[in-house]
Coordinates of C-alpha atoms in Angstrom, one line a residue:
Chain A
X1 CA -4.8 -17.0 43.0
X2 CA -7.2 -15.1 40.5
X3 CA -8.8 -17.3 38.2
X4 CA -9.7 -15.8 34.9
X5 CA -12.3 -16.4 32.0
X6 CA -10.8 -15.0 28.4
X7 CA -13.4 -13.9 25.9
X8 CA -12.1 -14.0 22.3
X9 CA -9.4 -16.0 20.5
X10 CA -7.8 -13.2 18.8
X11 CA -4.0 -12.3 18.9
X12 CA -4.0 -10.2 22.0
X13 CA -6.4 -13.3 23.6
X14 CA -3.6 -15.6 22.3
X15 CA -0.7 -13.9 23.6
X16 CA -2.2 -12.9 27.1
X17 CA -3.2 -16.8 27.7
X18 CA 0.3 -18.0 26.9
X19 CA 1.4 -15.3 29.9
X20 CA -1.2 -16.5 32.1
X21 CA -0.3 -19.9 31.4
X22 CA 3.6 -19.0 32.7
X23 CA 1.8 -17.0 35.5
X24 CA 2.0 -18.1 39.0
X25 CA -1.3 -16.9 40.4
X26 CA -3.5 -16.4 38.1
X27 CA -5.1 -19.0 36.1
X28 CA -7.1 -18.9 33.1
X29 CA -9.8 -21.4 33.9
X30 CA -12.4 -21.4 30.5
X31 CA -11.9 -19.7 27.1
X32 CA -15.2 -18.2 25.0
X33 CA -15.0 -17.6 21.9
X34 CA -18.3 -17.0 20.0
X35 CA -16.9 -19.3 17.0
X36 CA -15.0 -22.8 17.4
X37 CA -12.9 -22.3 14.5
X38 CA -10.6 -19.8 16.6
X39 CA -10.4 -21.9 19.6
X40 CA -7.7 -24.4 18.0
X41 CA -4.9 -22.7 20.1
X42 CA -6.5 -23.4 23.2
X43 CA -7.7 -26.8 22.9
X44 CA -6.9 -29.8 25.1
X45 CA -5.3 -26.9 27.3
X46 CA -7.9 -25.3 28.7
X47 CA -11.7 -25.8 29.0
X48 CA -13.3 -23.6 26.0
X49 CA -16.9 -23.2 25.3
X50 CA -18.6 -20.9 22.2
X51 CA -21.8 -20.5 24.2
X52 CA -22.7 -17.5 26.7
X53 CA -24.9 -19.7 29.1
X54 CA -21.9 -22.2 29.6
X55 CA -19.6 -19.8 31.2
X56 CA -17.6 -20.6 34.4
X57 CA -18.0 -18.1 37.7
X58 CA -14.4 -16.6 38.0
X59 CA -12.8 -13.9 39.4
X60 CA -12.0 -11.8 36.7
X61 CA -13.8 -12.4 33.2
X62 CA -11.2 -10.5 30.5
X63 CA -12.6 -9.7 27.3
X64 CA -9.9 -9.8 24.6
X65 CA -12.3 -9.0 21.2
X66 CA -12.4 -6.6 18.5
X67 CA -13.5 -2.9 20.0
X68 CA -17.1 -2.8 19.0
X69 CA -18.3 -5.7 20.3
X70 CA -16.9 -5.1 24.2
X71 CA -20.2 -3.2 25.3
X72 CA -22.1 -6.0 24.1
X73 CA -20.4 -8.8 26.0
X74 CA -20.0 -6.7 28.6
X75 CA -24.0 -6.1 29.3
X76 CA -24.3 -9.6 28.4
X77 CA -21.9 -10.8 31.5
X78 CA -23.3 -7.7 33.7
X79 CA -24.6 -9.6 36.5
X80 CA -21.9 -12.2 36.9
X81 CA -20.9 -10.5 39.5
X82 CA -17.0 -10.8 38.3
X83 CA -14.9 -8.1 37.7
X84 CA -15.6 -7.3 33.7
X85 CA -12.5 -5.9 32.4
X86 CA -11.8 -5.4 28.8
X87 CA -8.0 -5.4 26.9
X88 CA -9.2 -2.5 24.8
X89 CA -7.0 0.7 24.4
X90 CA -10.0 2.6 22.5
X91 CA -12.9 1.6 24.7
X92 CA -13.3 3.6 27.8
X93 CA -13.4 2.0 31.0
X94 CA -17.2 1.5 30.9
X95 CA -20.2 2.0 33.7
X96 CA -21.9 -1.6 32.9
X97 CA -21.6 -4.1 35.0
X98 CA -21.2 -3.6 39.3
X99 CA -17.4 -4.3 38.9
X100 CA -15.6 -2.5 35.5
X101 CA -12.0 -2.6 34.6
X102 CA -9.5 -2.5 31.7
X103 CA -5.8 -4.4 31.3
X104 CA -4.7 -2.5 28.0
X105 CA -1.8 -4.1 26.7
X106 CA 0.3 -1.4 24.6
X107 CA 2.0 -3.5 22.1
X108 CA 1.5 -4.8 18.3
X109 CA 0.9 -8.6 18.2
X110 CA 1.4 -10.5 15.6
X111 CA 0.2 -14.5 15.7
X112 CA 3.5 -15.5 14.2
X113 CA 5.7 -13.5 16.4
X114 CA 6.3 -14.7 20.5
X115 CA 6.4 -12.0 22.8
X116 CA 8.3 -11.2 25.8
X117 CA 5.1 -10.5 27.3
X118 CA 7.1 -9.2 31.1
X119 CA 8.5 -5.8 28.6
X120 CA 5.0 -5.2 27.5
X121 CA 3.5 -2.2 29.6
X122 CA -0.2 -3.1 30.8
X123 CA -2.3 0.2 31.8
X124 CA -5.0 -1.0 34.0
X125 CA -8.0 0.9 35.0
X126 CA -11.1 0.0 37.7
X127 CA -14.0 1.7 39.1
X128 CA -12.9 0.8 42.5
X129 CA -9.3 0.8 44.3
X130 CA -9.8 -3.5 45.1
X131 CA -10.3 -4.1 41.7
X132 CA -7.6 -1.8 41.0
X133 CA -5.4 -3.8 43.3
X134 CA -6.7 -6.9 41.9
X135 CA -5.7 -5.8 38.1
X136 CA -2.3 -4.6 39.8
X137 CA -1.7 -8.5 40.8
X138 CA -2.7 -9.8 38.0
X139 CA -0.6 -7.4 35.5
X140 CA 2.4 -8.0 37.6
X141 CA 2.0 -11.8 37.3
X142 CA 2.8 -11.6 33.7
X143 CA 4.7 -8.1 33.4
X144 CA 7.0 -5.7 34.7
X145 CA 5.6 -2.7 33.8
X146 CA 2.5 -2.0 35.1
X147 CA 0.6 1.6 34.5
X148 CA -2.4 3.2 36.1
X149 CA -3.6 5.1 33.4
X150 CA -7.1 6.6 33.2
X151 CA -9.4 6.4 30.1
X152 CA -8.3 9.8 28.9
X153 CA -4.9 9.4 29.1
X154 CA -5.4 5.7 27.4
X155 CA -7.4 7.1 24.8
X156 CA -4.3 9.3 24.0
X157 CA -1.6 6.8 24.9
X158 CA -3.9 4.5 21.8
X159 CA -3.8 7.8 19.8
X160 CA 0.2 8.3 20.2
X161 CA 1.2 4.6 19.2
X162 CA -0.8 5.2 16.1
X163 CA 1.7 8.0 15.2
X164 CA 5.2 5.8 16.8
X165 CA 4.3 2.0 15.4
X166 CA 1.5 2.0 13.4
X167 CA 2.8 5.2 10.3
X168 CA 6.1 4.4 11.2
X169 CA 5.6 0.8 10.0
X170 CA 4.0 2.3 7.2
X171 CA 6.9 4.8 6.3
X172 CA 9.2 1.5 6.4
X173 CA 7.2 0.1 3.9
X174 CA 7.2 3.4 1.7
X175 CA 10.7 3.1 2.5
X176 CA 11.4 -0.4 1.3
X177 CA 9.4 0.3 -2.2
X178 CA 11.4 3.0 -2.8
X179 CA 14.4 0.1 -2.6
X180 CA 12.8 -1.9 -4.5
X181 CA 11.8 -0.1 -7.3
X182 CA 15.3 0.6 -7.5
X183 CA 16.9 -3.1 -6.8
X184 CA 18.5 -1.8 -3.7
X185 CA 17.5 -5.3 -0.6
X186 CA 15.4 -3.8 2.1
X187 CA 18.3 -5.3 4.5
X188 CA 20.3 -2.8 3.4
X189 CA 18.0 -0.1 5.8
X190 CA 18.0 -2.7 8.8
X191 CA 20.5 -1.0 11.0
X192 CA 19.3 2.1 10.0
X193 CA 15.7 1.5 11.1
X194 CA 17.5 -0.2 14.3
X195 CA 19.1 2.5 15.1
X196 CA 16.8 4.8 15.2
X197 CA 14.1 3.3 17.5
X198 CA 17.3 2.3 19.8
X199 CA 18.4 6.6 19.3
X200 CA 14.7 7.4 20.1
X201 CA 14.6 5.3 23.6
X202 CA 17.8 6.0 25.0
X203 CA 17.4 9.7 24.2
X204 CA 14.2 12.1 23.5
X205 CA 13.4 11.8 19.6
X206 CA 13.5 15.8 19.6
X207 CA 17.6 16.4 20.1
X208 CA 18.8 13.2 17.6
X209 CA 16.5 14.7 15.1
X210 CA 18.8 14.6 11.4
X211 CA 18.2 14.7 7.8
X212 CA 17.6 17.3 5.4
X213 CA 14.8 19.2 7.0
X214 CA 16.3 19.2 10.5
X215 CA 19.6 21.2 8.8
X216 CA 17.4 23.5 6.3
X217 CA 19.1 22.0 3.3
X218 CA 16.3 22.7 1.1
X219 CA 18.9 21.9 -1.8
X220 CA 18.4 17.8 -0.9
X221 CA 15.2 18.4 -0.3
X222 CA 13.9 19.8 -3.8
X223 CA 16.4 16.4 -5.0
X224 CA 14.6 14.6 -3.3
X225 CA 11.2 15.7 -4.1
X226 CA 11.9 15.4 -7.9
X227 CA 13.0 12.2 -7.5
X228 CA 9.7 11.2 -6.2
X229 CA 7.4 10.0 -8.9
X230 CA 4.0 9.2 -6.7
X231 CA 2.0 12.5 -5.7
X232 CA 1.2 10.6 -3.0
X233 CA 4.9 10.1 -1.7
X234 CA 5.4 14.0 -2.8
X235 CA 2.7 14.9 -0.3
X236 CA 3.8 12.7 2.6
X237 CA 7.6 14.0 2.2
X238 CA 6.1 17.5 1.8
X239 CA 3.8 17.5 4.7
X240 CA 6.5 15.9 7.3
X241 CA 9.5 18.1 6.1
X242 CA 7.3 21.0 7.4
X243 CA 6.5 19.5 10.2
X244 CA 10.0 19.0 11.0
X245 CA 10.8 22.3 10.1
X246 CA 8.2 23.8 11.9
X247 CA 9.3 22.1 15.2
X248 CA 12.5 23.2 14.5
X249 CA 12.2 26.7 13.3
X250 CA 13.8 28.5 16.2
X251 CA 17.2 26.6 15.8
X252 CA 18.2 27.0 12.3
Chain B
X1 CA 48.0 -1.3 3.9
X2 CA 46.0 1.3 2.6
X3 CA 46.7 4.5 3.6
X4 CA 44.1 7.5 4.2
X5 CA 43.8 11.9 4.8
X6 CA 40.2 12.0 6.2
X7 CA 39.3 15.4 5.5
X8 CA 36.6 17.4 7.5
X9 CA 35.8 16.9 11.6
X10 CA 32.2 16.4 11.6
X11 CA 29.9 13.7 13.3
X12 CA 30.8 10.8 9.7
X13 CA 34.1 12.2 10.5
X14 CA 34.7 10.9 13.9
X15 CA 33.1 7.6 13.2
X16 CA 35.2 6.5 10.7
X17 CA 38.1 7.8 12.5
X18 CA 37.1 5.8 15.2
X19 CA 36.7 2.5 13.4
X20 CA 39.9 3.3 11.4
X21 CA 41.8 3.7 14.3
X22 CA 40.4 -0.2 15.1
X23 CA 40.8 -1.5 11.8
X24 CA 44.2 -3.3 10.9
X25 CA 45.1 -2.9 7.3
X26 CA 43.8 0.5 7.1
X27 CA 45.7 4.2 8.3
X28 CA 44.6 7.4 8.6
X29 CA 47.7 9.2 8.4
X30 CA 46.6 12.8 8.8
X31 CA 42.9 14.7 9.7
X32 CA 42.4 18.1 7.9
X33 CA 39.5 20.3 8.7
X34 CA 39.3 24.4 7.3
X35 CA 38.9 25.4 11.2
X36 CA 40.9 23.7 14.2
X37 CA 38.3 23.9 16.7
X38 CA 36.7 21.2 15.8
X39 CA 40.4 19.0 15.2
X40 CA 39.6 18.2 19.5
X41 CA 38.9 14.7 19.1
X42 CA 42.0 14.1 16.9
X43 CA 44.6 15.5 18.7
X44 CA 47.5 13.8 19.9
X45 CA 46.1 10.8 18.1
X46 CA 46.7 12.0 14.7
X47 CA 48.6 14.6 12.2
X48 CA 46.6 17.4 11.3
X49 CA 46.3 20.2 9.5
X50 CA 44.0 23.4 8.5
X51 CA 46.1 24.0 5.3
X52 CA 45.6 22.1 2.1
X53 CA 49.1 23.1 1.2
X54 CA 50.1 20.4 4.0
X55 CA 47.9 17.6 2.7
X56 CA 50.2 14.3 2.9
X57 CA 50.4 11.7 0.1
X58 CA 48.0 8.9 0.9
X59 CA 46.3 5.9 -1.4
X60 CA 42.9 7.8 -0.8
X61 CA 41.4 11.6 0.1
X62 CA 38.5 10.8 2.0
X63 CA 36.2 13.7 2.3
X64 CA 33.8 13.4 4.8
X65 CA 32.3 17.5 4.9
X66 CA 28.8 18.9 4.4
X67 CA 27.2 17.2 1.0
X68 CA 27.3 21.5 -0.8
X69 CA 31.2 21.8 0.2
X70 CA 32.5 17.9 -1.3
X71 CA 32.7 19.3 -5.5
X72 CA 34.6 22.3 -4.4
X73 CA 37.2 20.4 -2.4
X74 CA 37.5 17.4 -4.8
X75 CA 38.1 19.6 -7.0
X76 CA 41.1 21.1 -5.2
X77 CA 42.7 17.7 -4.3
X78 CA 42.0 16.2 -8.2
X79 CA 45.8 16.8 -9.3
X80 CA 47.1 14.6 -5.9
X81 CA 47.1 11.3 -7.7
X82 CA 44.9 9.7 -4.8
X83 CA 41.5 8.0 -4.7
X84 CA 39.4 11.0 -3.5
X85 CA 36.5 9.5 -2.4
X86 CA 33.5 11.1 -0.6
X87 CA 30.6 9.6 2.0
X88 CA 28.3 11.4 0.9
X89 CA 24.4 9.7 0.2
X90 CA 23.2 13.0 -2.3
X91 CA 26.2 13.7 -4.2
X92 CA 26.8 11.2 -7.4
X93 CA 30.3 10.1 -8.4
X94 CA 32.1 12.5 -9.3
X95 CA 34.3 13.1 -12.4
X96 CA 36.4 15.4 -11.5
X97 CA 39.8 13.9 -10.5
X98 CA 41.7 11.2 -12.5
X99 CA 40.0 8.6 -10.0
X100 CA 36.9 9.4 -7.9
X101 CA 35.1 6.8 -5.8
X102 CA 32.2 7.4 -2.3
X103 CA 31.9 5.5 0.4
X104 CA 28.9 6.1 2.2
X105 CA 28.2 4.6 5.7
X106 CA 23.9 4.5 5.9
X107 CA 23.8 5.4 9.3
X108 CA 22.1 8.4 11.4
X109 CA 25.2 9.1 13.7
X110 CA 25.2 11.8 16.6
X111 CA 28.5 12.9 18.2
X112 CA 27.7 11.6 21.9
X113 CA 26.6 8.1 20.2
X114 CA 29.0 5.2 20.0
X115 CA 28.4 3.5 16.8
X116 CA 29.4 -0.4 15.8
X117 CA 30.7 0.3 12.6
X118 CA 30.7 -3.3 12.0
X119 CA 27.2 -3.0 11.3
X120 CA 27.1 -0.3 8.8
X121 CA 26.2 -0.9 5.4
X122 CA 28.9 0.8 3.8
X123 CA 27.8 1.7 0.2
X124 CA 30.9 1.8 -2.2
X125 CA 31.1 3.5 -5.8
X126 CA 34.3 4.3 -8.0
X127 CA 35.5 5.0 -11.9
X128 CA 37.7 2.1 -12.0
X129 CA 37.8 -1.9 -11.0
X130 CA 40.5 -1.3 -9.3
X131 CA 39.7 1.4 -7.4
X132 CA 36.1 -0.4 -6.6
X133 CA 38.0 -3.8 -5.1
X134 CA 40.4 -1.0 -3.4
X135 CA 37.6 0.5 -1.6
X136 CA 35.9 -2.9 -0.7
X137 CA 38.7 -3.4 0.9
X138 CA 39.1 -0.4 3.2
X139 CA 35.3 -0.6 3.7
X140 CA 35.5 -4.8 4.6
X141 CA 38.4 -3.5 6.9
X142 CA 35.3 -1.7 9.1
X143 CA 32.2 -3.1 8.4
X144 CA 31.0 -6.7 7.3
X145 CA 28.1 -5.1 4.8
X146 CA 30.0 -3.4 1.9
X147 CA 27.8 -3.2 -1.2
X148 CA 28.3 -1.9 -4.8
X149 CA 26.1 0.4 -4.7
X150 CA 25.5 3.0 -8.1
X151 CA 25.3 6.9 -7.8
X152 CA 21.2 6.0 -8.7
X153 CA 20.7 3.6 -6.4
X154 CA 22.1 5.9 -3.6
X155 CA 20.1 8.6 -4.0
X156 CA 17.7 6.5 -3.9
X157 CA 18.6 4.6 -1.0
X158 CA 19.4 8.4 0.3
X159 CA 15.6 9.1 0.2
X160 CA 14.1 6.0 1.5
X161 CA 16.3 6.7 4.2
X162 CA 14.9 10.1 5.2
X163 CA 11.4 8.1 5.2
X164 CA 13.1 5.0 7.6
X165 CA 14.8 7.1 9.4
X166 CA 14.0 11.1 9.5
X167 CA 10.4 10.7 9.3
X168 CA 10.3 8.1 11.9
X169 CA 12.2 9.5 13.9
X170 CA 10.2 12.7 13.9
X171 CA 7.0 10.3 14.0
X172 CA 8.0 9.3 17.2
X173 CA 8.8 13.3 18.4
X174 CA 5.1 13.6 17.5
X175 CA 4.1 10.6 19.8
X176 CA 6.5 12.5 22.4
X177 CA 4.5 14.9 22.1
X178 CA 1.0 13.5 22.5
X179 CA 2.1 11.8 25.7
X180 CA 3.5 14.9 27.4
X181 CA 0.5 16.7 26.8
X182 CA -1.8 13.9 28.6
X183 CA 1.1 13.4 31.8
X184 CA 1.8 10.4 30.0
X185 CA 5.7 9.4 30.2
X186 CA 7.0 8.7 26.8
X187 CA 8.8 5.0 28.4
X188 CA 5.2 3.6 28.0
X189 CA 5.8 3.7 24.4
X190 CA 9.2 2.2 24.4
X191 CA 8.7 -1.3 24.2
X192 CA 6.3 -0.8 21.1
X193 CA 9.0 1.2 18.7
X194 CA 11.7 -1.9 20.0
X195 CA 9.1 -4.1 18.7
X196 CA 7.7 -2.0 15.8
X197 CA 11.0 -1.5 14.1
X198 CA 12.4 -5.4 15.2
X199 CA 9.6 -7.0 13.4
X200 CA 9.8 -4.6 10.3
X201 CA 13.6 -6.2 10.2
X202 CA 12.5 -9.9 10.3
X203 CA 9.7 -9.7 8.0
X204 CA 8.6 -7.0 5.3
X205 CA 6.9 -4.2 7.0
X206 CA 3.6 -4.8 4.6
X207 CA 1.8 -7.8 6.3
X208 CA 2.6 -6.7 9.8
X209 CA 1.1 -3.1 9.4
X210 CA -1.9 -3.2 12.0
X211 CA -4.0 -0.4 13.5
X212 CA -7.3 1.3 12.5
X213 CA -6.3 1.9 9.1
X214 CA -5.2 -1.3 7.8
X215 CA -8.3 -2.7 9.5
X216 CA -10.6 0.1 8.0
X217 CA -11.9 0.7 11.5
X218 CA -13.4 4.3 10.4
X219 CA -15.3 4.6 13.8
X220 CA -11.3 4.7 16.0
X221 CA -10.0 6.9 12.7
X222 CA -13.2 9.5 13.5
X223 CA -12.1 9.6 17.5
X224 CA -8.5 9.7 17.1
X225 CA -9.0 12.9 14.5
X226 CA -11.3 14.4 17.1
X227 CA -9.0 13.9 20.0
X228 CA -6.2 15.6 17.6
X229 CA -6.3 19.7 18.4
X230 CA -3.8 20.9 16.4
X231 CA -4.4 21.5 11.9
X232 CA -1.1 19.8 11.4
X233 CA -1.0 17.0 13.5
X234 CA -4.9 15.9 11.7
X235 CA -3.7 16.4 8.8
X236 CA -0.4 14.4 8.8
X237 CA -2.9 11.4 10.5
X238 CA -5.5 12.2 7.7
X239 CA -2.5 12.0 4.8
X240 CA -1.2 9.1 6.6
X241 CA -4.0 7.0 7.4
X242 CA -5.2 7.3 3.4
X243 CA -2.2 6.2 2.3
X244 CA -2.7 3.0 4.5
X245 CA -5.7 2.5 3.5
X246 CA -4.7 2.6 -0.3
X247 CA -1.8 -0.2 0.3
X248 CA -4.3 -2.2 1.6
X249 CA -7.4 -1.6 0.3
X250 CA -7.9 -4.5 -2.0
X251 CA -7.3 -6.5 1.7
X252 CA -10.4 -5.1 3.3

């Protein structure tokens, strides 16, 4: 059994103490949070506490707050003499305290939104091979897909989901004012958007590739840029047809 | 019963065939295409024919070819008496025979890809009421989401597609690409597009967008950019990230 203190009350704090809680061993034994407001969730559940000098000892103290302020708590907890690991994808794994680790989960969390936490992949980093172990247990107490990764190949990993969830989520959003502004429902591009990610999992994106730019049918293309009324949405259509064109140049 | 030539063998082509061939009060009675080799999948299933001399009577001339090619061959079929109707997402509705009509399936379909056509929108279009209810029919016959959909409004719906689906998709190619180059395997991001594209399809994509843009976390922007070698890849995350960070910026 690893016990576990969670520092934050954010949505990635939220989500990671309702997998603990279905966890068999690990358990969450105190929740910080440096305000009380946040700490509604995990009231009457847990013990919680918005004060530093209160905190429980613990196996693993798992800091689940906003990027900037993980070196802080983390110098601040240094000579617990738990294993400090942080939930950050952007932070490395840091040189602070005796015992430093990270349990990145890759995946965008909503508060609304339940999560099948066992699909989510958790990359997990340690200065030494028993915390290592130790992160290994715990990940694979709440998923099934659990990733050494090291703090470059994080950093990248953090860098790539930018490009496949975070701008794609904003391109269905350009997307869906385009419908509007011409009374066409959103739903309309549901199975579309389905599709695609389900195309892009089962295969490589690179061979299932279509549209306009994929065949060279700058006819459809030119259409489309004039019906495009934002210089904004001009640019973005512009930039990406080249890109497409560019990767697939050789074929056409 | 409603009786249908499909004309033209491509990937649109098959599909329909396919959920033709599975529909009950629809029936294709004969396949042309201008060269046989691609007639494969229709043999021995079908009449077909590489001759327009040959075309049979049928209640509708479905012409499912490249978007350039449809006028051309409307054109030659407008003196048959039939509903020639294309699938086609650029071109309008035609007036070119006595009746025109499109029915356009938004889908991205590949040839090794089973699709359930059931779940195509299937966007419908014609120069007559009668015609219109005709092809509700033969699209309700395949698909449970048949709109009326105007030549405007597809185009439109046409363009937001290539952002939902094109760009995405290449989006993703990009991600692909990042991951490869760090020994990352692209399954680590799998679970996020599932979830990236499921939530845009139970809420609107606008107050789910997260990441370092839509937070205004300039510091992760800064690193990401750095980490970024290649012109084009920086400037499609500059282009992106701005445009972000204009949708939300009265938010921040």
């Amino acid at each position: 059994m690893q016990s576990i203190v969670l520092f934050g009350a954010g949505n990635v704090a939220v989500h990671l103490f309702e997998a603990f809680q279905n966890a068999e061993d690990t358990e969450v034994v105190q929740v910080y949070n440096r305000s009380a407001q946040n700490l509604a969730p995990f009231l009457n559940r847990v013990p919680t506490t918005t004060s530093l000098s209160e905190i429980k000892p613990a196996d693993i103290y798992l800091i689940s707050i906003s990027d900037g302020a993980v070196p802080q708590l983390t110098k601040k907890l240094s000579n617990s003499g738990a294993l400090i690991a942080h939930t950050s994808g952007s932070n490395p794994l840091f040189q602070i305290a005796n015992r430093n680790g990270v349990l990145y989960p890759l995946q965008t969390f909503s508060r609304q939104t339940a999560v099948d936490f066992k699909r989510i992949p958790l990359c997990i980093e340690a200065d030494s091979r028993e915390d290592l172990d130790r992160l290994k247990l715990v990940g694979q107490n709440i998923s099934e897909k659990v990733y050494e990764i090291s703090t470059e190949q994080r950093k990248s990993l953090h860098l790539s989901a930018v490009f496949a969830c975070n701008f794609t989520n904003h391109l269905y959003r350009l997307a869906e004012k385009i419908c509007k502004q011409n009374d066409i429902p959103f739903s309309v591009l549901h199975p579309l958007i389905r599709e695609t990610a389900q195309k892009a999992r089962n295969n490589s994106p690179k061979p299932i590739q279509t549209g306009p730019a994929r065949r060279g049918d700058q006819k459809t293309i030119d259409h489309h840029l004039s019906q495009l009324k934002s210089a904004e949405l001009k640019e973005i259509y512009t930039l990406l047809t080249h890109s497409i064109q560019a990767e697939y140049e050789s074929e056409l």
